[in-house]
């Protein structure tokens, strides 16, 4: 359980840094969309961010923030898997864990999410 707590702390630290750079993240996505000549359709998934990063990201600052986002998503997926193996759970915690796994799934539609 201590490993899970440490993982969560690490994710929180990365998220705090990412949160301070949200506008940089949005700008990086826009730059990639411009490079991909794909300004009509919204970005809908983590998988699409990964693809843009690999194929259309030409700026090191953009690459850094996009990779930070992808790294946080990967860490969250791993944490969900760790929680699944640590504790059988209750219906409430299992429901919460399922929602988390869906949210960080590579193909989940994120187009309706908005920053707060």
Short mmCIF file of N, CA and C in Angstrom, two decimals:
data_model
loop_
_atom_site.label_atom_id
_atom_site.label_comp_id
_atom_site.label_asym_id
_atom_site.label_seq_id
_atom_site.Cartn_x
_atom_site.Cartn_y
_atom_site.Cartn_z
N UNK A 1 0.82 -1.20 0.00
CA UNK A 1 0.00 0.00 0.00
C UNK A 1 0.86 1.26 0.00
N UNK A 2 2.04 1.19 0.62
CA UNK A 2 2.93 2.35 0.64
C UNK A 2 3.37 2.73 -0.77
N UNK A 3 3.58 1.71 -1.61
CA UNK A 3 3.95 1.98 -3.01
C UNK A 3 2.84 2.76 -3.71
N UNK A 4 1.61 2.38 -3.46
CA UNK A 4 0.47 3.07 -4.08
C UNK A 4 0.40 4.52 -3.60
N UNK A 5 0.65 4.74 -2.31
CA UNK A 5 0.65 6.10 -1.78
C UNK A 5 1.75 6.93 -2.41
N UNK A 6 2.92 6.34 -2.55
CA UNK A 6 4.04 7.05 -3.19
C UNK A 6 3.72 7.37 -4.65
N UNK A 7 3.12 6.42 -5.34
CA UNK A 7 2.73 6.65 -6.73
C UNK A 7 1.73 7.80 -6.83
N UNK A 8 0.78 7.80 -5.93
CA UNK A 8 -0.23 8.86 -5.93
C UNK A 8 0.42 10.21 -5.65
N UNK A 9 1.34 10.27 -4.70
CA UNK A 9 2.04 11.53 -4.41
C UNK A 9 2.81 12.01 -5.63
N UNK A 10 3.47 11.09 -6.29
CA UNK A 10 4.24 11.44 -7.49
C UNK A 10 3.33 11.99 -8.59
N UNK A 11 2.18 11.34 -8.78
CA UNK A 11 1.22 11.80 -9.78
C UNK A 11 0.70 13.19 -9.41
N UNK A 12 0.43 13.39 -8.13
CA UNK A 12 -0.06 14.71 -7.69
C UNK A 12 0.96 15.81 -7.97
N UNK A 13 2.23 15.52 -7.74
CA UNK A 13 3.28 16.51 -8.01
C UNK A 13 3.36 16.83 -9.50
N UNK A 14 3.31 15.78 -10.32
CA UNK A 14 3.33 15.99 -11.77
C UNK A 14 2.11 16.79 -12.22
N UNK A 15 0.97 16.47 -11.63
CA UNK A 15 -0.26 17.17 -12.00
C UNK A 15 -0.20 18.64 -11.62
N UNK A 16 0.34 18.95 -10.45
CA UNK A 16 0.46 20.35 -10.03
C UNK A 16 1.30 21.14 -11.04
N UNK A 17 2.38 20.55 -11.47
CA UNK A 17 3.23 21.20 -12.48
C UNK A 17 2.47 21.34 -13.80
N UNK A 18 1.79 20.27 -14.19
CA UNK A 18 1.00 20.29 -15.43
C UNK A 18 -0.10 21.35 -15.36
N UNK A 19 -0.76 21.42 -14.23
CA UNK A 19 -1.86 22.37 -14.05
C UNK A 19 -1.40 23.80 -14.27
N UNK A 20 -0.18 24.11 -13.85
CA UNK A 20 0.37 25.45 -14.04
C UNK A 20 0.64 25.75 -15.51
N UNK A 21 0.70 24.70 -16.31
CA UNK A 21 1.07 24.86 -17.72
C UNK A 21 -0.05 24.45 -18.67
N UNK A 22 -1.29 24.55 -18.22
CA UNK A 22 -2.42 24.13 -19.05
C UNK A 22 -2.49 24.89 -20.37
N UNK A 23 -2.21 26.19 -20.33
CA UNK A 23 -2.29 26.97 -21.56
C UNK A 23 -1.21 26.53 -22.54
N UNK A 24 -0.05 26.15 -22.02
CA UNK A 24 1.02 25.63 -22.87
C UNK A 24 0.58 24.33 -23.51
N UNK A 25 -0.12 23.49 -22.74
CA UNK A 25 -0.63 22.22 -23.25
C UNK A 25 -1.63 22.45 -24.39
N UNK A 26 -2.56 23.36 -24.18
CA UNK A 26 -3.57 23.66 -25.20
C UNK A 26 -2.88 24.21 -26.46
N UNK A 27 -1.92 25.10 -26.27
CA UNK A 27 -1.18 25.66 -27.41
C UNK A 27 -0.42 24.56 -28.15
N UNK A 28 0.17 23.63 -27.41
CA UNK A 28 0.91 22.52 -28.03
C UNK A 28 -0.02 21.65 -28.87
N UNK A 29 -1.20 21.38 -28.36
CA UNK A 29 -2.18 20.61 -29.13
C UNK A 29 -2.56 21.35 -30.41
N UNK A 30 -2.75 22.65 -30.30
CA UNK A 30 -3.10 23.45 -31.48
C UNK A 30 -1.97 23.43 -32.51
N UNK A 31 -0.73 23.55 -32.05
CA UNK A 31 0.41 23.50 -32.98
C UNK A 31 0.44 22.16 -33.72
N UNK A 32 0.22 21.08 -32.98
CA UNK A 32 0.22 19.75 -33.61
C UNK A 32 -0.92 19.61 -34.60
N UNK A 33 -2.08 20.13 -34.25
CA UNK A 33 -3.23 20.08 -35.17
C UNK A 33 -2.93 20.86 -36.44
N UNK A 34 -2.27 22.01 -36.29
CA UNK A 34 -1.89 22.79 -37.47
C UNK A 34 -0.91 22.01 -38.34
N UNK A 35 0.09 21.39 -37.70
CA UNK A 35 1.07 20.60 -38.45
C UNK A 35 0.42 19.40 -39.14
N UNK A 36 -0.62 18.87 -38.53
CA UNK A 36 -1.32 17.72 -39.10
C UNK A 36 -2.38 18.15 -40.12
N UNK A 37 -2.57 19.45 -40.27
CA UNK A 37 -3.62 19.99 -41.14
C UNK A 37 -4.98 19.39 -40.76
N UNK A 38 -5.24 19.39 -39.45
CA UNK A 38 -6.43 18.74 -38.91
C UNK A 38 -7.12 19.69 -37.92
N UNK A 39 -7.50 20.87 -38.38
CA UNK A 39 -8.08 21.88 -37.50
C UNK A 39 -9.60 21.76 -37.36
N UNK A 40 -10.21 20.86 -38.11
CA UNK A 40 -11.67 20.77 -38.09
C UNK A 40 -12.17 19.90 -36.94
N UNK A 41 -11.62 18.69 -36.84
CA UNK A 41 -12.08 17.75 -35.82
C UNK A 41 -11.39 18.01 -34.48
N UNK A 42 -12.14 17.91 -33.38
CA UNK A 42 -11.50 18.09 -32.07
C UNK A 42 -10.64 16.87 -31.71
N UNK A 43 -9.71 17.07 -30.81
CA UNK A 43 -8.92 15.96 -30.29
C UNK A 43 -9.82 15.21 -29.32
N UNK A 44 -9.93 13.92 -29.52
CA UNK A 44 -10.91 13.17 -28.75
C UNK A 44 -10.35 12.12 -27.79
N UNK A 45 -9.06 11.80 -27.89
CA UNK A 45 -8.57 10.70 -27.05
C UNK A 45 -7.10 10.87 -26.69
N UNK A 46 -6.69 10.15 -25.69
CA UNK A 46 -5.28 10.11 -25.30
C UNK A 46 -4.48 9.51 -26.44
N UNK A 47 -5.06 8.54 -27.10
CA UNK A 47 -4.42 7.90 -28.25
C UNK A 47 -4.10 8.92 -29.35
N UNK A 48 -5.00 9.85 -29.57
CA UNK A 48 -4.79 10.89 -30.58
C UNK A 48 -3.68 11.86 -30.14
N UNK A 49 -3.63 12.20 -28.85
CA UNK A 49 -2.55 13.05 -28.34
C UNK A 49 -1.21 12.35 -28.55
N UNK A 50 -1.19 11.04 -28.28
CA UNK A 50 0.03 10.24 -28.48
C UNK A 50 0.47 10.29 -29.95
N UNK A 51 -0.47 10.11 -30.84
CA UNK A 51 -0.17 10.13 -32.27
C UNK A 51 0.34 11.50 -32.71
N UNK A 52 -0.32 12.55 -32.27
CA UNK A 52 0.14 13.90 -32.61
C UNK A 52 1.56 14.14 -32.09
N UNK A 53 1.81 13.69 -30.86
CA UNK A 53 3.14 13.87 -30.27
C UNK A 53 4.20 13.16 -31.10
N UNK A 54 3.91 11.95 -31.52
CA UNK A 54 4.88 11.15 -32.27
C UNK A 54 5.08 11.65 -33.69
N UNK A 55 4.02 12.13 -34.33
CA UNK A 55 4.09 12.41 -35.77
C UNK A 55 4.09 13.89 -36.15
N UNK A 56 3.56 14.76 -35.29
CA UNK A 56 3.39 16.15 -35.71
C UNK A 56 3.99 17.19 -34.76
N UNK A 57 4.62 16.75 -33.71
CA UNK A 57 5.19 17.68 -32.74
C UNK A 57 6.62 18.02 -33.15
N UNK A 58 6.87 19.29 -33.45
CA UNK A 58 8.19 19.70 -33.92
C UNK A 58 8.90 20.63 -32.93
N UNK A 59 8.24 21.03 -31.89
CA UNK A 59 8.76 21.99 -30.94
C UNK A 59 9.08 21.27 -29.62
N UNK A 60 10.25 21.50 -29.06
CA UNK A 60 10.65 20.78 -27.83
C UNK A 60 9.76 21.14 -26.64
N UNK A 61 9.32 22.38 -26.54
CA UNK A 61 8.44 22.78 -25.44
C UNK A 61 7.09 22.06 -25.57
N UNK A 62 6.57 22.02 -26.78
CA UNK A 62 5.31 21.31 -27.02
C UNK A 62 5.47 19.83 -26.68
N UNK A 63 6.55 19.24 -27.14
CA UNK A 63 6.79 17.81 -26.88
C UNK A 63 6.87 17.54 -25.38
N UNK A 64 7.54 18.42 -24.65
CA UNK A 64 7.71 18.23 -23.21
C UNK A 64 6.35 18.23 -22.50
N UNK A 65 5.48 19.18 -22.81
CA UNK A 65 4.19 19.26 -22.11
C UNK A 65 3.26 18.13 -22.55
N UNK A 66 3.30 17.75 -23.82
CA UNK A 66 2.47 16.63 -24.28
C UNK A 66 2.94 15.32 -23.64
N UNK A 67 4.25 15.14 -23.54
CA UNK A 67 4.77 13.93 -22.90
C UNK A 67 4.45 13.93 -21.40
N UNK A 68 4.42 15.10 -20.78
CA UNK A 68 4.03 15.18 -19.38
C UNK A 68 2.59 14.70 -19.20
N UNK A 69 1.70 15.15 -20.07
CA UNK A 69 0.31 14.71 -20.04
C UNK A 69 0.21 13.19 -20.22
N UNK A 70 0.91 12.67 -21.23
CA UNK A 70 0.86 11.23 -21.50
C UNK A 70 1.45 10.43 -20.34
N UNK A 71 2.49 10.97 -19.72
CA UNK A 71 3.11 10.30 -18.58
C UNK A 71 2.14 10.24 -17.40
N UNK A 72 1.43 11.31 -17.14
CA UNK A 72 0.44 11.33 -16.06
C UNK A 72 -0.65 10.30 -16.34
N UNK A 73 -1.11 10.23 -17.57
CA UNK A 73 -2.14 9.24 -17.94
C UNK A 73 -1.64 7.82 -17.73
N UNK A 74 -0.41 7.55 -18.14
CA UNK A 74 0.17 6.22 -17.95
C UNK A 74 0.29 5.89 -16.47
N UNK A 75 0.75 6.85 -15.68
CA UNK A 75 0.87 6.64 -14.24
C UNK A 75 -0.49 6.37 -13.60
N UNK A 76 -1.51 7.08 -14.03
CA UNK A 76 -2.86 6.86 -13.50
C UNK A 76 -3.39 5.47 -13.86
N UNK A 77 -3.12 5.04 -15.10
CA UNK A 77 -3.52 3.68 -15.51
C UNK A 77 -2.83 2.64 -14.63
N UNK A 78 -1.55 2.82 -14.40
CA UNK A 78 -0.79 1.88 -13.57
C UNK A 78 -1.31 1.88 -12.13
N UNK A 79 -1.64 3.06 -11.63
CA UNK A 79 -2.17 3.15 -10.27
C UNK A 79 -3.51 2.43 -10.16
N UNK A 80 -4.36 2.58 -11.15
CA UNK A 80 -5.65 1.86 -11.16
C UNK A 80 -5.41 0.35 -11.12
N UNK A 81 -4.48 -0.12 -11.91
CA UNK A 81 -4.17 -1.56 -11.92
C UNK A 81 -3.63 -2.00 -10.57
N UNK A 82 -2.80 -1.18 -9.96
CA UNK A 82 -2.25 -1.51 -8.64
C UNK A 82 -3.36 -1.59 -7.61
N UNK A 83 -4.29 -0.64 -7.63
CA UNK A 83 -5.40 -0.67 -6.68
C UNK A 83 -6.27 -1.91 -6.89
N UNK A 84 -6.46 -2.30 -8.12
CA UNK A 84 -7.25 -3.51 -8.41
C UNK A 84 -6.63 -4.74 -7.78
N UNK A 85 -5.31 -4.84 -7.86
CA UNK A 85 -4.64 -6.03 -7.32
C UNK A 85 -4.49 -5.98 -5.80
N UNK A 86 -4.47 -4.78 -5.22
CA UNK A 86 -4.28 -4.65 -3.78
C UNK A 86 -5.53 -4.99 -2.98
N UNK A 87 -6.67 -4.62 -3.49
CA UNK A 87 -7.88 -4.71 -2.68
C UNK A 87 -9.05 -5.17 -3.55
N UNK A 88 -9.80 -6.19 -3.08
CA UNK A 88 -10.94 -6.64 -3.87
C UNK A 88 -12.01 -5.57 -4.01
N UNK A 89 -12.12 -4.68 -3.05
CA UNK A 89 -13.02 -3.54 -3.18
C UNK A 89 -14.45 -3.82 -2.80
N UNK A 90 -15.21 -2.75 -2.77
CA UNK A 90 -16.64 -2.78 -2.51
C UNK A 90 -17.32 -2.30 -3.79
N UNK A 91 -18.63 -2.45 -3.89
CA UNK A 91 -19.30 -1.95 -5.11
C UNK A 91 -19.01 -0.47 -5.38
N UNK A 92 -18.93 0.33 -4.34
CA UNK A 92 -18.68 1.77 -4.52
C UNK A 92 -17.26 2.01 -5.03
N UNK A 93 -16.28 1.37 -4.38
CA UNK A 93 -14.89 1.59 -4.81
C UNK A 93 -14.64 0.97 -6.18
N UNK A 94 -15.27 -0.17 -6.45
CA UNK A 94 -15.12 -0.78 -7.77
C UNK A 94 -15.71 0.11 -8.87
N UNK A 95 -16.85 0.73 -8.58
CA UNK A 95 -17.47 1.65 -9.53
C UNK A 95 -16.55 2.84 -9.79
N UNK A 96 -15.97 3.39 -8.73
CA UNK A 96 -15.05 4.52 -8.85
C UNK A 96 -13.82 4.11 -9.66
N UNK A 97 -13.28 2.94 -9.38
CA UNK A 97 -12.11 2.45 -10.09
C UNK A 97 -12.41 2.23 -11.57
N UNK A 98 -13.59 1.70 -11.87
CA UNK A 98 -13.99 1.51 -13.27
C UNK A 98 -14.08 2.85 -14.00
N UNK A 99 -14.63 3.86 -13.33
CA UNK A 99 -14.70 5.19 -13.94
C UNK A 99 -13.31 5.75 -14.21
N UNK A 100 -12.41 5.56 -13.26
CA UNK A 100 -11.03 6.03 -13.44
C UNK A 100 -10.36 5.32 -14.61
N UNK A 101 -10.54 4.01 -14.69
CA UNK A 101 -9.93 3.24 -15.79
C UNK A 101 -10.50 3.68 -17.13
N UNK A 102 -11.79 3.93 -17.17
CA UNK A 102 -12.41 4.40 -18.41
C UNK A 102 -11.85 5.76 -18.80
N UNK A 103 -11.73 6.64 -17.83
CA UNK A 103 -11.25 8.00 -18.08
C UNK A 103 -9.83 8.00 -18.67
N UNK A 104 -8.94 7.15 -18.16
CA UNK A 104 -7.55 7.15 -18.64
C UNK A 104 -7.30 6.12 -19.74
N UNK A 105 -8.35 5.52 -20.24
CA UNK A 105 -8.22 4.59 -21.36
C UNK A 105 -7.73 5.34 -22.59
N UNK A 106 -6.86 4.70 -23.36
CA UNK A 106 -6.28 5.32 -24.55
C UNK A 106 -7.33 5.80 -25.54
N UNK A 107 -8.44 5.07 -25.65
CA UNK A 107 -9.44 5.39 -26.68
C UNK A 107 -10.67 6.11 -26.14
N UNK A 108 -10.71 6.43 -24.87
CA UNK A 108 -11.86 7.12 -24.29
C UNK A 108 -12.05 8.50 -24.93
N UNK A 109 -13.30 8.85 -25.22
CA UNK A 109 -13.61 10.15 -25.83
C UNK A 109 -13.53 11.25 -24.77
N UNK A 110 -12.53 12.12 -24.93
CA UNK A 110 -12.30 13.20 -23.98
C UNK A 110 -12.80 14.55 -24.49
N UNK A 111 -13.45 14.56 -25.62
CA UNK A 111 -13.79 15.83 -26.28
C UNK A 111 -14.73 16.72 -25.47
N UNK A 112 -15.49 16.14 -24.55
CA UNK A 112 -16.43 16.95 -23.78
C UNK A 112 -15.81 17.53 -22.51
N UNK A 113 -14.58 17.15 -22.18
CA UNK A 113 -13.93 17.66 -20.97
C UNK A 113 -13.50 19.11 -21.14
N UNK A 114 -13.59 19.87 -20.06
CA UNK A 114 -13.16 21.26 -20.07
C UNK A 114 -12.34 21.54 -18.82
N UNK A 115 -11.37 22.39 -18.93
CA UNK A 115 -10.55 22.77 -17.79
C UNK A 115 -11.37 23.63 -16.83
N UNK A 116 -11.05 23.52 -15.56
CA UNK A 116 -11.75 24.33 -14.54
C UNK A 116 -10.80 25.37 -14.01
#
